[in-house]
Short mmCIF file of C-alpha atoms in Angstrom, two decimals:
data_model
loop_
_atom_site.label_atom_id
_atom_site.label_comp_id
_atom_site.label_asym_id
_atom_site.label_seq_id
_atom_site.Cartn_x
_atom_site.Cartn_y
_atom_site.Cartn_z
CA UNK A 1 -76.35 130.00 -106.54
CA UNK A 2 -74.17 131.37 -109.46
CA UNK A 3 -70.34 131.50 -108.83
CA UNK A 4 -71.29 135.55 -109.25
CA UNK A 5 -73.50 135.96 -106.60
CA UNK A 6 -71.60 133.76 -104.35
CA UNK A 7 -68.17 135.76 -104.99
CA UNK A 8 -70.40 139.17 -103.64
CA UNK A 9 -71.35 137.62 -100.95
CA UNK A 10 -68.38 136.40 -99.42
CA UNK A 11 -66.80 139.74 -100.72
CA UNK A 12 -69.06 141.53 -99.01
CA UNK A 13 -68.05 139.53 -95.34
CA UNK A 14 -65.05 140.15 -96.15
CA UNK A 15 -65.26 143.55 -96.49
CA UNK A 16 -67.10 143.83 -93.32
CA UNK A 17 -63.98 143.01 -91.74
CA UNK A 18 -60.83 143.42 -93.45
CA UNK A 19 -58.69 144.62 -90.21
CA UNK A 20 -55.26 143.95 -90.74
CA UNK A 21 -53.82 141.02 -88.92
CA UNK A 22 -50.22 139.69 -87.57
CA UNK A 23 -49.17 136.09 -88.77
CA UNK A 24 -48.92 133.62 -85.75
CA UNK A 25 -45.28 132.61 -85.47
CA UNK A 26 -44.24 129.66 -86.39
CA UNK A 27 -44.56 126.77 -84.16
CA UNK A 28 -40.66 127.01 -83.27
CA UNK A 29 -40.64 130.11 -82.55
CA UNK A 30 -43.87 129.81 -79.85
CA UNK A 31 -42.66 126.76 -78.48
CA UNK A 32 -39.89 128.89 -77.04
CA UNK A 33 -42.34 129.91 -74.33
CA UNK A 34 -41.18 126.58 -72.82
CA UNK A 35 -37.80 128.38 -71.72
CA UNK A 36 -39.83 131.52 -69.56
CA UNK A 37 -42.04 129.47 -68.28
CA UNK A 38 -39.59 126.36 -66.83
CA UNK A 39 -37.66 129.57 -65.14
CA UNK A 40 -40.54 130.62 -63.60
CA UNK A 41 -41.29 127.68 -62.20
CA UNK A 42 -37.85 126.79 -60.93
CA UNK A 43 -37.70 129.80 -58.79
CA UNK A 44 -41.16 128.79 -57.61
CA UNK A 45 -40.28 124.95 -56.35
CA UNK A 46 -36.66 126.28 -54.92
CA UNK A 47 -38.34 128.90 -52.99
CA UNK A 48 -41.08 127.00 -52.27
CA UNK A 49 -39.83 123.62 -51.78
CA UNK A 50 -35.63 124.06 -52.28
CA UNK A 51 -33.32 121.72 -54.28
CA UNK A 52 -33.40 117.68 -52.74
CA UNK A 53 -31.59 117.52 -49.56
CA UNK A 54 -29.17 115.04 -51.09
CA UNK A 55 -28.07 117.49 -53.82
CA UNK A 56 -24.53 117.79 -52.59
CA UNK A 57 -24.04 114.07 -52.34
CA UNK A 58 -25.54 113.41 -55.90
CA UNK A 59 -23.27 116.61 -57.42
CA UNK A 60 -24.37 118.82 -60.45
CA UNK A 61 -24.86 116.65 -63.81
CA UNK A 62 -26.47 114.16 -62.24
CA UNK A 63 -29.22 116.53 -60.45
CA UNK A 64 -29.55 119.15 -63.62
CA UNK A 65 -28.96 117.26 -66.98
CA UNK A 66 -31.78 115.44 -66.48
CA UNK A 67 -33.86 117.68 -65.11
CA UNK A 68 -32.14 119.92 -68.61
CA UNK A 69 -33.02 116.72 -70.51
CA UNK A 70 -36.97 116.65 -69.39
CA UNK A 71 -37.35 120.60 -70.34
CA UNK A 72 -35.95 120.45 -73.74
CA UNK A 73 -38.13 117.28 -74.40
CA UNK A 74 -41.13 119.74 -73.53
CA UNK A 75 -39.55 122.10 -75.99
CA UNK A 76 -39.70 119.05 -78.99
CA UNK A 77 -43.18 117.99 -77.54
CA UNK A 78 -44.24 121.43 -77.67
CA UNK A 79 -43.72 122.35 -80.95
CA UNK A 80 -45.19 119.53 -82.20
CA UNK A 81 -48.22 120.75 -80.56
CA UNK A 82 -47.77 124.30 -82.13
CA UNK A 83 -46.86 123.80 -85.38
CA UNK A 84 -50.12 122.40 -85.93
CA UNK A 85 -51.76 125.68 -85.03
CA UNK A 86 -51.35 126.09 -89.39
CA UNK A 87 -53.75 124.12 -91.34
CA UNK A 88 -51.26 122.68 -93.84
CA UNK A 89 -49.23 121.53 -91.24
CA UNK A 90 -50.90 118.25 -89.32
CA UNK A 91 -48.34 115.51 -88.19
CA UNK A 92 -47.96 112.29 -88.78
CA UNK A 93 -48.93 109.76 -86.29
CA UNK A 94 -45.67 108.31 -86.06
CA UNK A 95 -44.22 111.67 -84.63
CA UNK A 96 -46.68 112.27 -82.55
CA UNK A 97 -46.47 108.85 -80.85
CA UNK A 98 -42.70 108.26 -80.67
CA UNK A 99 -41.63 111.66 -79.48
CA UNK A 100 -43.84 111.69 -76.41
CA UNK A 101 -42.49 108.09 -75.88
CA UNK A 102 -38.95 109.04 -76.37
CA UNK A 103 -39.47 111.60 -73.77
CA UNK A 104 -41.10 109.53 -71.29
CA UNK A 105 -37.42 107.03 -71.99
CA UNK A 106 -35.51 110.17 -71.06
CA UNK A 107 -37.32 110.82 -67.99
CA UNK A 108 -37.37 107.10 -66.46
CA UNK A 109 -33.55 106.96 -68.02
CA UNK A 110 -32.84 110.19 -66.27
CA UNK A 111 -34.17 109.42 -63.06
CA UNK A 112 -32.52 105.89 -62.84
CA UNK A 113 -28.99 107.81 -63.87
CA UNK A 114 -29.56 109.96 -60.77
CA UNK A 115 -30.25 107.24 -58.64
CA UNK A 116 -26.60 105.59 -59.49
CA UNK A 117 -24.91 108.75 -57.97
CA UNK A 118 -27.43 109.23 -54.88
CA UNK A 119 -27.84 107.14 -51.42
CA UNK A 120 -31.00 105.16 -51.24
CA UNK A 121 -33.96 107.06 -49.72
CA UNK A 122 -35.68 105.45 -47.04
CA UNK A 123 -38.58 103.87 -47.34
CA UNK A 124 -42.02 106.20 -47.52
CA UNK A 125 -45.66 105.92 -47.40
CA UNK A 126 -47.58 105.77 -50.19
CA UNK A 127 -49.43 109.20 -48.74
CA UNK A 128 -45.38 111.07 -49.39
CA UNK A 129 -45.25 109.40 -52.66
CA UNK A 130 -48.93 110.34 -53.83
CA UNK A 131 -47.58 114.20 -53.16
CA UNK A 132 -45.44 114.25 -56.62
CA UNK A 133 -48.03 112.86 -58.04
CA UNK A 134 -50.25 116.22 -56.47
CA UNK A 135 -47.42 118.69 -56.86
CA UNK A 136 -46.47 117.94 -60.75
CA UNK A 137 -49.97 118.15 -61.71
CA UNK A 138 -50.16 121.79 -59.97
CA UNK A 139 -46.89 123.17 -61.49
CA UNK A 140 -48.11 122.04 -64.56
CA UNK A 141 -51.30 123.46 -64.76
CA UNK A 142 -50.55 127.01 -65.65
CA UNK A 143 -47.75 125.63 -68.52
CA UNK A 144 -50.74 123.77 -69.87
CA UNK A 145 -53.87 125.82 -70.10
CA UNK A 146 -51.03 128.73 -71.77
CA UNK A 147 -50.03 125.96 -74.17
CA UNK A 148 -53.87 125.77 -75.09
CA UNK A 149 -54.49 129.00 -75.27
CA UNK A 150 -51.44 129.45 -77.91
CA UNK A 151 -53.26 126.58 -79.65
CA UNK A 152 -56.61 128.11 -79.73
CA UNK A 153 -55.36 131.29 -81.49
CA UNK A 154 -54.16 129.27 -84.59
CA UNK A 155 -56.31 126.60 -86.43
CA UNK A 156 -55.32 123.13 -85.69
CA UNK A 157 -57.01 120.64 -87.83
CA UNK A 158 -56.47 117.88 -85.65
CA UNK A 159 -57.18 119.75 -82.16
CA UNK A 160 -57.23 116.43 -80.04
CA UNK A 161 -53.52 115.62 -81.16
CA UNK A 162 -52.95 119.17 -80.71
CA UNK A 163 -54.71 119.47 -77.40
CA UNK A 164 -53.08 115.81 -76.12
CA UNK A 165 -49.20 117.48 -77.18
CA UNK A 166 -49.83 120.46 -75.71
CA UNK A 167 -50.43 118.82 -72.20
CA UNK A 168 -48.14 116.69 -72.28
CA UNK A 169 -45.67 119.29 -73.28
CA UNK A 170 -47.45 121.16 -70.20
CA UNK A 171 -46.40 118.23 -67.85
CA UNK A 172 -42.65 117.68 -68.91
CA UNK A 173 -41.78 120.74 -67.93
CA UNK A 174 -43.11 120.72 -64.55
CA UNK A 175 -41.53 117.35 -63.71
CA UNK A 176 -38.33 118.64 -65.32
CA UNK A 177 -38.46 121.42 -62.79
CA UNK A 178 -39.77 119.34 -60.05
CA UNK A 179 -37.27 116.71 -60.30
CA UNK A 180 -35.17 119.66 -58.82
CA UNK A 181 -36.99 118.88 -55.67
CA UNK A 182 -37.83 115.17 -55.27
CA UNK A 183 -35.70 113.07 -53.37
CA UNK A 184 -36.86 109.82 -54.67
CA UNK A 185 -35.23 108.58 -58.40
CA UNK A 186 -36.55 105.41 -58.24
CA UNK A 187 -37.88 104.12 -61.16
CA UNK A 188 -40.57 102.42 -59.03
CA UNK A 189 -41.47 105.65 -57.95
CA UNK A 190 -41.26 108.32 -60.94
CA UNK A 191 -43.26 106.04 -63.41
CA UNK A 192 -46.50 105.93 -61.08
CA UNK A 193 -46.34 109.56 -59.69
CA UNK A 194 -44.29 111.12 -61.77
CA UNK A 195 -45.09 109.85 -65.24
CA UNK A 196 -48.76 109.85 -64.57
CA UNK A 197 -48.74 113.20 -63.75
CA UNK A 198 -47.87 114.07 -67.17
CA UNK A 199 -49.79 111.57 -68.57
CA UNK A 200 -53.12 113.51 -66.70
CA UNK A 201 -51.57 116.48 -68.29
CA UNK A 202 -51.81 114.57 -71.55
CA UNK A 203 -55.48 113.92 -70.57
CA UNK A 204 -56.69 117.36 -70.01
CA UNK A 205 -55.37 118.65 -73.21
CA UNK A 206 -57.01 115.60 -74.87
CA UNK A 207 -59.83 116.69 -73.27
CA UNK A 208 -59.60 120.04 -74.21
CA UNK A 209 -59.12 119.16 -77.86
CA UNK A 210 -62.50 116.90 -77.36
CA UNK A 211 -64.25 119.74 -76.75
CA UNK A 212 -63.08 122.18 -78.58
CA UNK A 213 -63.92 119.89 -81.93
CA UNK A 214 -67.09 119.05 -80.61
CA UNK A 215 -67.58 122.84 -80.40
CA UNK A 216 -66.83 123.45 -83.47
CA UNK A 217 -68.72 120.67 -84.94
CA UNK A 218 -71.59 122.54 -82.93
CA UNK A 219 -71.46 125.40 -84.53
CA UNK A 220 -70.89 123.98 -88.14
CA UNK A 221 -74.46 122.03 -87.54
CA UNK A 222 -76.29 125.26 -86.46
CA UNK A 223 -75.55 127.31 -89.62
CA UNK B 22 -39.52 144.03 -101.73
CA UNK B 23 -40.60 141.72 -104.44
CA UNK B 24 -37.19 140.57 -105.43
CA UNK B 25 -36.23 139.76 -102.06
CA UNK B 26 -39.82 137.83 -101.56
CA UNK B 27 -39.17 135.59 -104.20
CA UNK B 28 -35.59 134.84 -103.14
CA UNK B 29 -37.05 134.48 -99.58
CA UNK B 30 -39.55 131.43 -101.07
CA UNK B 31 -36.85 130.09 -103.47
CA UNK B 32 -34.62 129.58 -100.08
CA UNK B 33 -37.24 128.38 -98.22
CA UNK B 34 -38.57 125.87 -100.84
CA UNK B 35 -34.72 124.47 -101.04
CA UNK B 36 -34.79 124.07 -97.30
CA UNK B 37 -38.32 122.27 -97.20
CA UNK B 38 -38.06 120.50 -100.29
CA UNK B 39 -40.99 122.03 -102.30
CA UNK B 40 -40.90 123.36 -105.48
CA UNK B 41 -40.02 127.22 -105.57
CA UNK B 42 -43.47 128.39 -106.81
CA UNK B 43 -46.25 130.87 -105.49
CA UNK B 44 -44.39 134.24 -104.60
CA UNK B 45 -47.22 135.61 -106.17
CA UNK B 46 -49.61 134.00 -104.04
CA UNK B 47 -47.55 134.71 -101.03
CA UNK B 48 -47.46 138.29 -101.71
CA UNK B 49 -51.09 138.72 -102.26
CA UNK B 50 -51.86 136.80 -98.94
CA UNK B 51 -49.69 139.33 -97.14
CA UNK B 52 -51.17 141.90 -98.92
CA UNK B 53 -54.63 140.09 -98.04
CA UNK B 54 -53.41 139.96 -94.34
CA UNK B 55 -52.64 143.84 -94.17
CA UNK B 56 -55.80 144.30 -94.94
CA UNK B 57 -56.30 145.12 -98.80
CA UNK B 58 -59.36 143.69 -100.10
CA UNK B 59 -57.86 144.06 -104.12
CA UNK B 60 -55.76 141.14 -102.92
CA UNK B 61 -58.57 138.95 -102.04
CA UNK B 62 -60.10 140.11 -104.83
CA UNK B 63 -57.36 138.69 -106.91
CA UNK B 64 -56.87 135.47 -104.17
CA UNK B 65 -60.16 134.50 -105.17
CA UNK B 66 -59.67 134.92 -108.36
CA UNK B 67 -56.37 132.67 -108.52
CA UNK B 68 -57.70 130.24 -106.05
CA UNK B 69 -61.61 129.12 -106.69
CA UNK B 70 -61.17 127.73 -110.20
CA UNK B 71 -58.75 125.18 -108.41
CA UNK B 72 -60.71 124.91 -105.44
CA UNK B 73 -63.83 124.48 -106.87
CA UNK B 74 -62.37 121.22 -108.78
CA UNK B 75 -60.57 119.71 -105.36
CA UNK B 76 -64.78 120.16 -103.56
CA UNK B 77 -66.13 119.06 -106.70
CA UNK B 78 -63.75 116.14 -106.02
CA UNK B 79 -65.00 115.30 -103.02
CA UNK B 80 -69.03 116.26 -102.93
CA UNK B 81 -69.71 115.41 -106.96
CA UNK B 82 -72.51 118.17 -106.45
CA UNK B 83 -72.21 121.04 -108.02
CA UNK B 84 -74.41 123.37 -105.63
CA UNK B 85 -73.01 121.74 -102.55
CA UNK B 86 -69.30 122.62 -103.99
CA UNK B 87 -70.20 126.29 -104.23
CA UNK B 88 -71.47 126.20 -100.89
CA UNK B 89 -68.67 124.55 -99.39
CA UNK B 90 -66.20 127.43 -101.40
CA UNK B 91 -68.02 130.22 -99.97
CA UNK B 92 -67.77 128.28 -96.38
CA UNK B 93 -63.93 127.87 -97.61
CA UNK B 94 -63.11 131.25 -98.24
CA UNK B 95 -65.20 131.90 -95.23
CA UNK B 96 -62.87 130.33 -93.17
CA UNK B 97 -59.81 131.47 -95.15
CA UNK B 98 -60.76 135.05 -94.05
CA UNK B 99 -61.08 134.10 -90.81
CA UNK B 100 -58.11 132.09 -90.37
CA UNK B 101 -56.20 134.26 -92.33
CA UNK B 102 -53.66 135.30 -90.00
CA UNK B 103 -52.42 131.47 -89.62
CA UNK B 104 -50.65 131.61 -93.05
CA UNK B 105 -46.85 132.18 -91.71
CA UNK B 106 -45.38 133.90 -95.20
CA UNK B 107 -43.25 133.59 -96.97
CA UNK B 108 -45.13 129.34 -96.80
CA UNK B 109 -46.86 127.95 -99.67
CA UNK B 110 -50.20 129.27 -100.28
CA UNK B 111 -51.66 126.15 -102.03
CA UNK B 112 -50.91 123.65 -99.36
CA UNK B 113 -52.56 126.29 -96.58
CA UNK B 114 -55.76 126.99 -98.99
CA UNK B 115 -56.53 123.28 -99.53
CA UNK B 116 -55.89 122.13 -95.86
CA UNK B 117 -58.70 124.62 -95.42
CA UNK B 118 -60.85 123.39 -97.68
CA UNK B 119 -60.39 119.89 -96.73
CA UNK B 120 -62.10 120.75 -93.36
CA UNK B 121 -64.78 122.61 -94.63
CA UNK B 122 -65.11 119.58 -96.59
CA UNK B 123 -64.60 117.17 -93.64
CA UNK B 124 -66.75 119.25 -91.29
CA UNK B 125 -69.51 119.35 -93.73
CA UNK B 126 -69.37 115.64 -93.94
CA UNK B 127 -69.35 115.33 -90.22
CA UNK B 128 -71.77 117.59 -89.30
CA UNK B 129 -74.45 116.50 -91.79
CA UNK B 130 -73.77 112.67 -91.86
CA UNK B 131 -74.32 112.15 -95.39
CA UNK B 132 -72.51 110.33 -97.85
CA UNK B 133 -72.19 112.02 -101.07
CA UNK B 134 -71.46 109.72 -104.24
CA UNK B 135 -71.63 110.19 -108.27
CA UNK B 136 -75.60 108.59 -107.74
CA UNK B 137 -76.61 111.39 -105.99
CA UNK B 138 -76.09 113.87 -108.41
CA UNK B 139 -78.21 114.72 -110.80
CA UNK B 140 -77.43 114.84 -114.26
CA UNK B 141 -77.58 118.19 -115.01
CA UNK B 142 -76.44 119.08 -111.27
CA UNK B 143 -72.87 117.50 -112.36
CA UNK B 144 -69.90 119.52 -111.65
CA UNK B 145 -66.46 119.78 -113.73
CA UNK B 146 -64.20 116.99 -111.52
CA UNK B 147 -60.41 117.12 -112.80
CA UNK B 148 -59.15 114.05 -114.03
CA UNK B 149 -55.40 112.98 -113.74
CA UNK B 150 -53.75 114.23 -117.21
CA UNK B 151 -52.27 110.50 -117.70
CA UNK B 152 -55.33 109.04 -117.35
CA UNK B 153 -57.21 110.88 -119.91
CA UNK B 154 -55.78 108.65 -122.53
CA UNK B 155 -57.40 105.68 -120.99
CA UNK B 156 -61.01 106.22 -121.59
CA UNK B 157 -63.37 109.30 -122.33
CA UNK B 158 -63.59 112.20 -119.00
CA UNK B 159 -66.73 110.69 -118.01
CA UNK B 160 -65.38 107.30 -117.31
CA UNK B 161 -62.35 108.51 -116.09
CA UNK B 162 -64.20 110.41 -113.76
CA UNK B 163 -66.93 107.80 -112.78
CA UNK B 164 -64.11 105.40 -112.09
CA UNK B 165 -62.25 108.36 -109.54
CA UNK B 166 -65.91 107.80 -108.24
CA UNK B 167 -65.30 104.40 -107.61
CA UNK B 168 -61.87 105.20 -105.57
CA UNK B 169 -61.94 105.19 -101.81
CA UNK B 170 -61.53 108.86 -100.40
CA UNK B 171 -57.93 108.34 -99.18
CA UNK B 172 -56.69 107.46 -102.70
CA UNK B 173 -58.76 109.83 -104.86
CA UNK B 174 -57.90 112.76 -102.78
CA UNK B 175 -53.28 112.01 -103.10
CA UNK B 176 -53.97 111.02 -106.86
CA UNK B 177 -55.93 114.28 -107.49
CA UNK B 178 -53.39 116.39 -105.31
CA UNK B 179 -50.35 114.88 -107.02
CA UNK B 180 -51.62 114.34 -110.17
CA UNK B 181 -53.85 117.47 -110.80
CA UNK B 182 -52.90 120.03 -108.84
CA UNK B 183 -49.36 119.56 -108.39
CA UNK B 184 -48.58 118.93 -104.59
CA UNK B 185 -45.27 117.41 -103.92
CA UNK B 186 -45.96 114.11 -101.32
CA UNK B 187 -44.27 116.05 -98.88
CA UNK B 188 -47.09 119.21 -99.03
CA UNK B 189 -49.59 115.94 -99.41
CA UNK B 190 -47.98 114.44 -96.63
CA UNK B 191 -48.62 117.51 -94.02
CA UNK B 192 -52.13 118.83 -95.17
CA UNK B 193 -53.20 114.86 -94.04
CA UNK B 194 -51.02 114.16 -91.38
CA UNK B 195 -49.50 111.37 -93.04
CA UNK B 196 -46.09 110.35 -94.24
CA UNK B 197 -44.76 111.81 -97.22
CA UNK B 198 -44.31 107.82 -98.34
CA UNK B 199 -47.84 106.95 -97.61
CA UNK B 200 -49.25 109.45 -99.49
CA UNK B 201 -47.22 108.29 -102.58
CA UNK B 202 -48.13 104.74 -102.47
CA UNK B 203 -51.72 105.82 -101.75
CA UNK B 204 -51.27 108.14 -105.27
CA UNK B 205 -49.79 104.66 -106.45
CA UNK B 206 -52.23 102.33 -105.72
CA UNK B 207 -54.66 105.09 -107.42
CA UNK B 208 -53.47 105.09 -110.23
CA UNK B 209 -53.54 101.06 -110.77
CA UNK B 210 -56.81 100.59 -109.26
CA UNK B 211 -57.52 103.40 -112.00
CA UNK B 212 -55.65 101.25 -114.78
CA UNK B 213 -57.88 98.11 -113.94
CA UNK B 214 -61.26 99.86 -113.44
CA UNK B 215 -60.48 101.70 -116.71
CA UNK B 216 -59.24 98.36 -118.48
CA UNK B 217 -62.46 96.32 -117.91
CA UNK B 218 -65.24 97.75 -120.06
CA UNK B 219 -67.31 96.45 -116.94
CA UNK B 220 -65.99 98.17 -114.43
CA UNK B 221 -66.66 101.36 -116.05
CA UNK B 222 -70.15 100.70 -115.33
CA UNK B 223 -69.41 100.75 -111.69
CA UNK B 224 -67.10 98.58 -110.26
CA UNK B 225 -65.57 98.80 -106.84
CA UNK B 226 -62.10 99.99 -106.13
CA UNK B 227 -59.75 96.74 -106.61
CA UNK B 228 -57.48 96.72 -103.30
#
């Protein structure tokens, strides 16, 4: 094919469809979504569920800056996730490893700061515990699949880092918000219900990513 | 509207650390993205000379590169509303083209190399401007060949077409340091494959 013939063609597509478009904003900007979305679901656990029963005895920092601390590591998380929704702009490994890790130290760190200013809770089945676990993957489902949705409008070149960000981004805010509500700070019990609930979140955005470059791949092998 | 473009880039390129360049590009992709087809007219026209070298780079097949820039261009039009102006245009273009590139790769499973081409089927592959003094084109560009992907593709972006290791850094989702030592350890495994008259035959890339 000459370099022509190949310039009319694609002029030609182009042509076809040459409605004018609005640039995505950057991934600072969208990440911002973070901020709505945790407000929404605070009203949702307090009506639903209310603050911890002990949130007199524990007073204010202790209950909110960590809870503060887990939403703005969603916000960092998140636009990670979304700044990759531009081509030119895939992260490095290193980022994309440490900051999810540094967010996971806030959260147990958090939690165990809480627990200094708090009476022990009794003892509770497994069953009570297992309902975090339950409850932080619901809240976080809606923060999640919009998170992927925002990614699938821009073109991420790495969509499993993208997708894995995104849900994990997903997941810190609901256990910011639903920290709000549990009565248990121990780090015995926030790393396997909590912190596994936003490590699922992590999963399903993985998985998302999976598929969507499979899909792609698809559709690159049928032309 | 122009002026204050360009002093929009020049502030942003102090802030990120690039090189103030491509208000004209940036213009004609927001012209491109209101919908004026004289400014992808003019896109192309800018941008295919350079991105037919960074494909030829990569598939050493001539028809295969003009494939993969229609695919490229392709894309750009359909991605076109994820260029955030007043951003680089260069860095954007070729992290496109890198996955038409990579996707091609992928999706047919083939390994292209400077065997596969035929003679006459050979395309124009830049070489790195310091390294033309070390030996004719040809064995300058057999020996790029010879390089492994990672190392061909940050010497040619550096070297050729004029990315800063930061730009290099994002389009590959590596560290703006790795990418340099990878443009690094290029260049010498270029020195020594370009040093030994029998490497230029066909030597392997020295790590």
């Amino acid at each position: 094919m000459t370099q022509d013939s190949s310039f009319e063609k694609i002029r030609r597509e182009v042509a076809q469809d040459l409605k004018p478009v609005r640039p995505l904003c950057s991934g600072w900007t969208s990440a911002l979504i973070v901020f709505p979305v945790a407000l929404f679901l605070l009203s949702l656990v307090l009506i639903v569920y209310g603050l911890r029963s002990d949130a007199a005895e524990i007073g204010s920092a202790p209950l909110w800056v960590p809870a503060s601390l887990m939403v703005a590591s969603a916000y960092a998380v998140l636009v990670l996730a979304l700044i990759q929704r531009a081509p030119e702009a895939t992260v490095s490994w290193t980022w994309w490893v440490a900051l999810p890790l540094a967010a996971i130290v806030f959260q147990v760190g958090g939690a165990y700061w809480t627990l200094t200013h708090g009476s022990v809770p009794p003892s509770v089945s497994w069953q009570v515990e297992a309902m975090c676990f339950w409850r932080v993957s619901a809240l976080g489902l809606p923060p999640v699949i919009l998170v992927l949705v925002l990614l699938s409008r821009g073109l991420p070149l790495r969509p499993k880092v993208a997708g894995l960000l995104g849900g994990l981004g997903g997941g810190f805010i609901s256990e910011g918000v639903y920290r709000l509500h549990c009565g248990i700070s121990h780090p015995g019990h926030i790393v396997p219900w909590h912190t596994s609930a936003v490590l699922v979140m992590g999963l399903l955005g993985l998985l998302a990513g999976i598929w969507w470059e499979h899909r792609r791949l698809q559709s690159w092998a049928e032309r | 509207m122009r002026i204050g473009l360009v002093i929009w880039v020049i502030i942003a390129a102090i802030v990120s650390g690039t090189a103030p360049i491509e208000p004209e590009l940036s213009e004609l992709m927001m012209a491109y993205q209101a919908g004026r087809l004289e400014a992808f007219d003019a896109l192309y026209a800018k941008l295919a000379p350079k991105l037919r070298g960074y494909l030829s780079s990569h598939t050493y097949n001539a028809s295969l590169t003009e494939d993969l820039l229609q695919e490229t261009f392709l894309q750009i039009h359909r991605s076109r509303h994820t260029y955030a102006p007043p951003r680089p245009v260069r860095p954007w273009v070729f992290a496109i083209a890198r996955h038409v590139y990579l996707m091609h790769r992928r999706a047919s499973a083939r390994r292209y190399s400077v065997e596969t081409a035929a003679p006459g089927e050979l395309p124009e592959v830049p070489v790195p401007p310091a390294m033309e003094q070390l030996g004719s084109h040809r064995d300058v560009w057999r020996a790029l060949a010879e390089l492994s992907d990672d190392r061909r593709e940050a010497v040619l972006l550096h070297h050729v077409w004029g990315f800063t290791f930061g730009e290099i850094g994002a389009m590959l989702g590596i560290r703006a340091g790795t990418a340099k030592l990878r443009a690094h350890r290029a260049i010498s495994a270029l020195r020594t494959l370009l040093a030994s008259p029998d490497a230029r035959g066909g030597a392997r890339d020295p790590r």
